[in-house]
CSV table of C-alpha atoms in Angstrom, one decimal:
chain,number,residue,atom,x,y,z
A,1,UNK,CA,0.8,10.5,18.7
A,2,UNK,CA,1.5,7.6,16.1
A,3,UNK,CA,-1.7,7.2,14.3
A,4,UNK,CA,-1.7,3.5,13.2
A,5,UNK,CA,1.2,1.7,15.3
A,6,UNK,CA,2.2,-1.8,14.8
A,7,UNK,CA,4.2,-3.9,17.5
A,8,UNK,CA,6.7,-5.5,17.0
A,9,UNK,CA,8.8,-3.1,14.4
A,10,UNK,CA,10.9,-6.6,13.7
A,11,UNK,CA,10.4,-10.1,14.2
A,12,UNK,CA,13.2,-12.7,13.5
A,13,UNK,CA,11.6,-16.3,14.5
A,14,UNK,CA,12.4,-20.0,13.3
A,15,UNK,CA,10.1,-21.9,10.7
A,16,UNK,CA,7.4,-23.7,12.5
A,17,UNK,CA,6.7,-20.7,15.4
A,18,UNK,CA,3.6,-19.2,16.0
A,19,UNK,CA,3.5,-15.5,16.0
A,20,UNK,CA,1.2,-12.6,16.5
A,21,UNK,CA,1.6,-8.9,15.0
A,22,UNK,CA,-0.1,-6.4,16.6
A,23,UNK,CA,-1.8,-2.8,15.2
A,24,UNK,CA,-4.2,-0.3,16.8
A,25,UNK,CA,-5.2,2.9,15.3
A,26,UNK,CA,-6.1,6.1,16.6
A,27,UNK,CA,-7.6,7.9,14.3
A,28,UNK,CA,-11.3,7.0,14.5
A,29,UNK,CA,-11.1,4.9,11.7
A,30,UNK,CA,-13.5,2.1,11.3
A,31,UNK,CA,-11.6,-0.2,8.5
A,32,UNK,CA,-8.6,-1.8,9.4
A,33,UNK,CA,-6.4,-3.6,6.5
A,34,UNK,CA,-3.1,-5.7,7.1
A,35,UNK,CA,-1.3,-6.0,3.4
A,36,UNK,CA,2.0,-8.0,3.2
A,37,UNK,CA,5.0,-6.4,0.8
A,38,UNK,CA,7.3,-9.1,-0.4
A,39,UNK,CA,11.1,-9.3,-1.1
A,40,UNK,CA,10.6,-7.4,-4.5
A,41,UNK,CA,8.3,-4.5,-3.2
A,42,UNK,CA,5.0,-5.8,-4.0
A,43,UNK,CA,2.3,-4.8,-1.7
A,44,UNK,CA,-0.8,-6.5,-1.9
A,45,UNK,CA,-4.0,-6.9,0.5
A,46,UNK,CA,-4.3,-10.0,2.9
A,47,UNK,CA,-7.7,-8.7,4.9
A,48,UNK,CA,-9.8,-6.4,5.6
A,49,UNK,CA,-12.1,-5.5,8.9
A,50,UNK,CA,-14.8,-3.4,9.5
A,51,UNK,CA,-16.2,-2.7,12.4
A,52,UNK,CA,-14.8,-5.9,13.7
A,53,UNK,CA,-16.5,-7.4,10.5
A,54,UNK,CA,-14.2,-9.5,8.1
A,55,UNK,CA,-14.7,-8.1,4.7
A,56,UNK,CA,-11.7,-9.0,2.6
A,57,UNK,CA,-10.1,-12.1,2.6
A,58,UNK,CA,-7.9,-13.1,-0.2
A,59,UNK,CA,-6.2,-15.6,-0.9
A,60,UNK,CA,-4.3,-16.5,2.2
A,61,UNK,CA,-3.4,-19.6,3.6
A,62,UNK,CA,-5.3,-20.4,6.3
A,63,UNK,CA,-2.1,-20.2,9.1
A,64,UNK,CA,-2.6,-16.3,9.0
A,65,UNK,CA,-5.8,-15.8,11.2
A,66,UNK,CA,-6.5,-12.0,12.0
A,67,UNK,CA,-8.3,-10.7,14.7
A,68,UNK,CA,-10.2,-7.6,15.6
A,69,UNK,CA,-11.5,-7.1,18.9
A,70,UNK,CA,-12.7,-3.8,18.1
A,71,UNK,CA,-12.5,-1.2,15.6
A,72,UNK,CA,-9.2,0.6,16.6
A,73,UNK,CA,-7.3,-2.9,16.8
A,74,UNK,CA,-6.4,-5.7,14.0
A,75,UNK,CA,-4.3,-8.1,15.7
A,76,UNK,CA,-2.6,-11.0,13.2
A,77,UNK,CA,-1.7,-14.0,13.9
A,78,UNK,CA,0.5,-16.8,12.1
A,79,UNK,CA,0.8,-20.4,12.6
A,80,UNK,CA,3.7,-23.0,11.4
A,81,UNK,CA,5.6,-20.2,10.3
A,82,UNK,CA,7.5,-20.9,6.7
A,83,UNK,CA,10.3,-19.1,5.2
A,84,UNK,CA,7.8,-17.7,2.5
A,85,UNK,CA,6.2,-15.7,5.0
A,86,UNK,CA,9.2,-13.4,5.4
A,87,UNK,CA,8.1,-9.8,4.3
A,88,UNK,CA,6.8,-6.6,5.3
A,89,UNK,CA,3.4,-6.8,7.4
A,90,UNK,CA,2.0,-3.4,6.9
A,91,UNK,CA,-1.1,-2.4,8.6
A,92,UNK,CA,-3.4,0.4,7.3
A,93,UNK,CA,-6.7,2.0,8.3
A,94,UNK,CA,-9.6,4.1,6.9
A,95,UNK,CA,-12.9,5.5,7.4
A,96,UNK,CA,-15.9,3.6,6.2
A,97,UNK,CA,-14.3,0.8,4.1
A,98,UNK,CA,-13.1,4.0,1.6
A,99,UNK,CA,-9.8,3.9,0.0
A,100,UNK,CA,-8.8,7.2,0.0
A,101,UNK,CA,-7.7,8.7,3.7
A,102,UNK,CA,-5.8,5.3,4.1
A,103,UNK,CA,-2.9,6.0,6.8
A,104,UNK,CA,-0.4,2.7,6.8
A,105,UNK,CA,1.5,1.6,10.1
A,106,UNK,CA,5.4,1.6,9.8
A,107,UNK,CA,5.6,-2.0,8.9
A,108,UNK,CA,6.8,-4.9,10.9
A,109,UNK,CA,9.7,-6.8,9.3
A,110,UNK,CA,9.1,-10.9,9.6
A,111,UNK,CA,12.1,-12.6,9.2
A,112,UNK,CA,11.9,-16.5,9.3
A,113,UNK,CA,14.6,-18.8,9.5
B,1,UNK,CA,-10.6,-8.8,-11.1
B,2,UNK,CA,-8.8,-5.6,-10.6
B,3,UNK,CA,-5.4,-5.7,-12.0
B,4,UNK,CA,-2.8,-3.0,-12.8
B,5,UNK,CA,0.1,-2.6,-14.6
B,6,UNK,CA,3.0,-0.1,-13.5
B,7,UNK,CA,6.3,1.0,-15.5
B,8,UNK,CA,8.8,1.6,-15.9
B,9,UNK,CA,10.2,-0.4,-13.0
B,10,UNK,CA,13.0,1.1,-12.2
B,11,UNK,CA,13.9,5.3,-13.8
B,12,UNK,CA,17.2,7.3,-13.4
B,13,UNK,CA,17.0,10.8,-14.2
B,14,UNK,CA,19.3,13.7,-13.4
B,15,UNK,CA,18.6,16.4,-10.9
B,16,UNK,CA,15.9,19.1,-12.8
B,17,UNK,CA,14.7,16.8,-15.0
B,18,UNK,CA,10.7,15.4,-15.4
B,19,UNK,CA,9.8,11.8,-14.2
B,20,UNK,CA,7.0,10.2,-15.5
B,21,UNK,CA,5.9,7.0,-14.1
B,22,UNK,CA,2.2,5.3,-15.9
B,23,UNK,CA,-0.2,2.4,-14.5
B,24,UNK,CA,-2.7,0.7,-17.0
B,25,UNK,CA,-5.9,-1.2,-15.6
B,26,UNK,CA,-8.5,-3.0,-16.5
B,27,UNK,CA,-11.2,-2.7,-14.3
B,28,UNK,CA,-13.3,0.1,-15.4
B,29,UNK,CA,-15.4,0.2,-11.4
B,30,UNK,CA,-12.6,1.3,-10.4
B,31,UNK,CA,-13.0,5.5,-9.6
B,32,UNK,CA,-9.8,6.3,-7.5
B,33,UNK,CA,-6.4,6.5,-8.2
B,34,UNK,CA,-3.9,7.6,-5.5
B,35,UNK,CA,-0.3,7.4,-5.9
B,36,UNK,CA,2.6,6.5,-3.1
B,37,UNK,CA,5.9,7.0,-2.3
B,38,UNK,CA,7.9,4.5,0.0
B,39,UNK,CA,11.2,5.5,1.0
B,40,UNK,CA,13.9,2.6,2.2
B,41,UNK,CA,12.7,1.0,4.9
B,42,UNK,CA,9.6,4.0,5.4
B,43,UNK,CA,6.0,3.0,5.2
B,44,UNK,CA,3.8,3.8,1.6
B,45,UNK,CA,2.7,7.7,1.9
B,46,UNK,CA,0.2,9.2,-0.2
B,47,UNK,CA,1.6,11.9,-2.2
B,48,UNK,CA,-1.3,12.7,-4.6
B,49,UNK,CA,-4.3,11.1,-5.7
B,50,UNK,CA,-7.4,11.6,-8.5
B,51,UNK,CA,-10.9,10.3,-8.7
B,52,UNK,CA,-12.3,9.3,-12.0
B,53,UNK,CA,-14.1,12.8,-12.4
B,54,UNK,CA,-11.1,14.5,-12.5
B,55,UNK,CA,-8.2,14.5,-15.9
B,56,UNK,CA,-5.4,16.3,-13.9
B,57,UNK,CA,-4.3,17.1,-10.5
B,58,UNK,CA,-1.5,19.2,-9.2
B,59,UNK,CA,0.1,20.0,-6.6
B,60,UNK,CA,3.4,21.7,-6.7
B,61,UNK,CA,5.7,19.6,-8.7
B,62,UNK,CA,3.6,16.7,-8.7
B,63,UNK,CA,0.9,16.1,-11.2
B,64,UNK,CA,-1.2,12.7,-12.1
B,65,UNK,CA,-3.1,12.7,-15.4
B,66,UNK,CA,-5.8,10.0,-16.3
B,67,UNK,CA,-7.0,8.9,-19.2
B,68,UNK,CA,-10.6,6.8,-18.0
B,69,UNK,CA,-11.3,5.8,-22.0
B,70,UNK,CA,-7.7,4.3,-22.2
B,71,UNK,CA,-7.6,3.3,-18.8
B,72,UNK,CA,-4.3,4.7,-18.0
B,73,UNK,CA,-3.2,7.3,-15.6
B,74,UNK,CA,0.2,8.7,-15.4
B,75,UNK,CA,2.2,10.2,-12.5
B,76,UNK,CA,4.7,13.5,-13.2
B,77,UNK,CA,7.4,14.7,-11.6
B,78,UNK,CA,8.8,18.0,-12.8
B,79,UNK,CA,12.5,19.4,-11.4
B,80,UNK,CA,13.2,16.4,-9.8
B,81,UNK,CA,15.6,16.6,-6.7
B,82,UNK,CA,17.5,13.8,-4.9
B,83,UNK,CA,15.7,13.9,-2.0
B,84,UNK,CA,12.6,12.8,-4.9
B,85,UNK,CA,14.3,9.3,-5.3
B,86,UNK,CA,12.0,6.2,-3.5
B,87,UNK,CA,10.0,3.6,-4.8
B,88,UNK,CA,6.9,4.6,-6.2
B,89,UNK,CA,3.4,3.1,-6.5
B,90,UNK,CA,0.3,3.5,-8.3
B,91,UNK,CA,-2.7,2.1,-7.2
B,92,UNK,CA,-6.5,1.9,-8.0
B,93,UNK,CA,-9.4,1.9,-5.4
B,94,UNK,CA,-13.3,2.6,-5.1
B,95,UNK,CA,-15.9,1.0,-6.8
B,96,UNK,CA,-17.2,-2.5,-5.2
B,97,UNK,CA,-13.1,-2.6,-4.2
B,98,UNK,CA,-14.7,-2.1,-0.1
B,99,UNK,CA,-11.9,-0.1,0.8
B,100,UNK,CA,-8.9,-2.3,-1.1
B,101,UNK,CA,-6.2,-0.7,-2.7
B,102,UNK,CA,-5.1,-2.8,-5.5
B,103,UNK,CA,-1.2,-1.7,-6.1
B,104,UNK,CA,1.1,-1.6,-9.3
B,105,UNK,CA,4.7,-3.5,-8.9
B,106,UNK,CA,6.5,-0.3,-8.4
B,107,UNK,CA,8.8,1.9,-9.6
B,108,UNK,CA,12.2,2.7,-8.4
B,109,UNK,CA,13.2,6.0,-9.3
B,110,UNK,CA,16.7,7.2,-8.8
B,111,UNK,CA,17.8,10.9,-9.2
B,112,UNK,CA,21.6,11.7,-9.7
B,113,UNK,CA,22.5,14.9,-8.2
């Protein structure tokens, strides 16, 4: 059983597309996390849900909206695509907004051009 | 805001000897301090981790030190082994972070057999 899964694993697309990145967790976790890890490896934090609550939101532009229609699931999805968005979507999980017992999903590769 | 510091960013050692990787902060909330290690193409995995109570942790031949007056903490690797080579990541978490793990810009550590 994966524990945090993501869907698709890769995702080549044109500049301009809409697209949607899915991740469900089954670990009983109520936290959900989607962090983005650019072309030279750094890994930083888009948002944050709990309980289906948005807690973090940093700086994003507003074409990424994420969505979570319950606690195992944190769907995100992109407008207008742009070639800056190519990275690493990672998705994560963890029990009552804690940062230690984080499990990430495998990553889905984003690919623009 | 929360803000850390990693180096070196990239280390090459030879097989047996030590590794030592060190993240500085500034954000003296923060009270947990996990390392990761990402392989090529792998998601981040947690490989050991200290809270601010704590001045060492082992486990095997992984240790992380920290140092909360200096605001430094230090990852070690003793006998390192090719199969020890990956990028790897500090990070700090806790305090009013609600769950977010605030990451260091890597380090990309290479052992020669």
């Amino acid at each position: 059983d994966t524990a945090v899964s993501q869907t698709p694993k890769y995702l080549v697309t044109q500049m301009g597309n809409d697209k949607s990145i899915k991740c469900e967790q089954n670990l009983g976790h109520d936290t959900m996390y989607w962090y983005k890890q650019d072309s030279k490896k750094f890994l930083k934090i888009m948002f944050s849900y709990n309980n289906k609550e948005l807690i973090i939101n940093e700086t994003v532009p507003n074409r990424f909206s994420p969505k979570s229609p319950d606690k195992a699931h944190l769907n995100l999805h992109i407008n207008s695509l742009e070639l800056g968005d190519s990275a690493v979507y990672f998705c994560a999980s963890s029990h009552a907004g804690q940062s230690y017992g984080y499990t990430f999903g495998s990553g889905t590769r984003l690919t623009v051009v | 805001g929360e803000n850390v510091e990693q180096h070196p960013s990239t280390l090459s050692v030879q097989e047996g000897d030590s590794a030592v990787i060190k993240c500085t902060y500034s954000d003296s909330a923060s009270n947990y301090f996990p390392w990761y290690k990402q392989e090529l193409g792998k998601r981040p995995q947690l490989i050991i981790d200290i809270r601010s109570n704590v001045g060492e942790k082992k486990d095997q031949r992984i240790a992380v030190t920290l140092n909360k007056t200096a605001k430094h903490f230090s990852l070690h690797i003793t006998e390192t082994q090719p199969e020890d080579s990956a990028v790897y990541f500090c990070a700090l978490g806790g305090g009013t972070s609600y769950g977010k793990l605030t990451f260091g810009q890597g380090t990309i550590l290479t052992v020669h057999p």
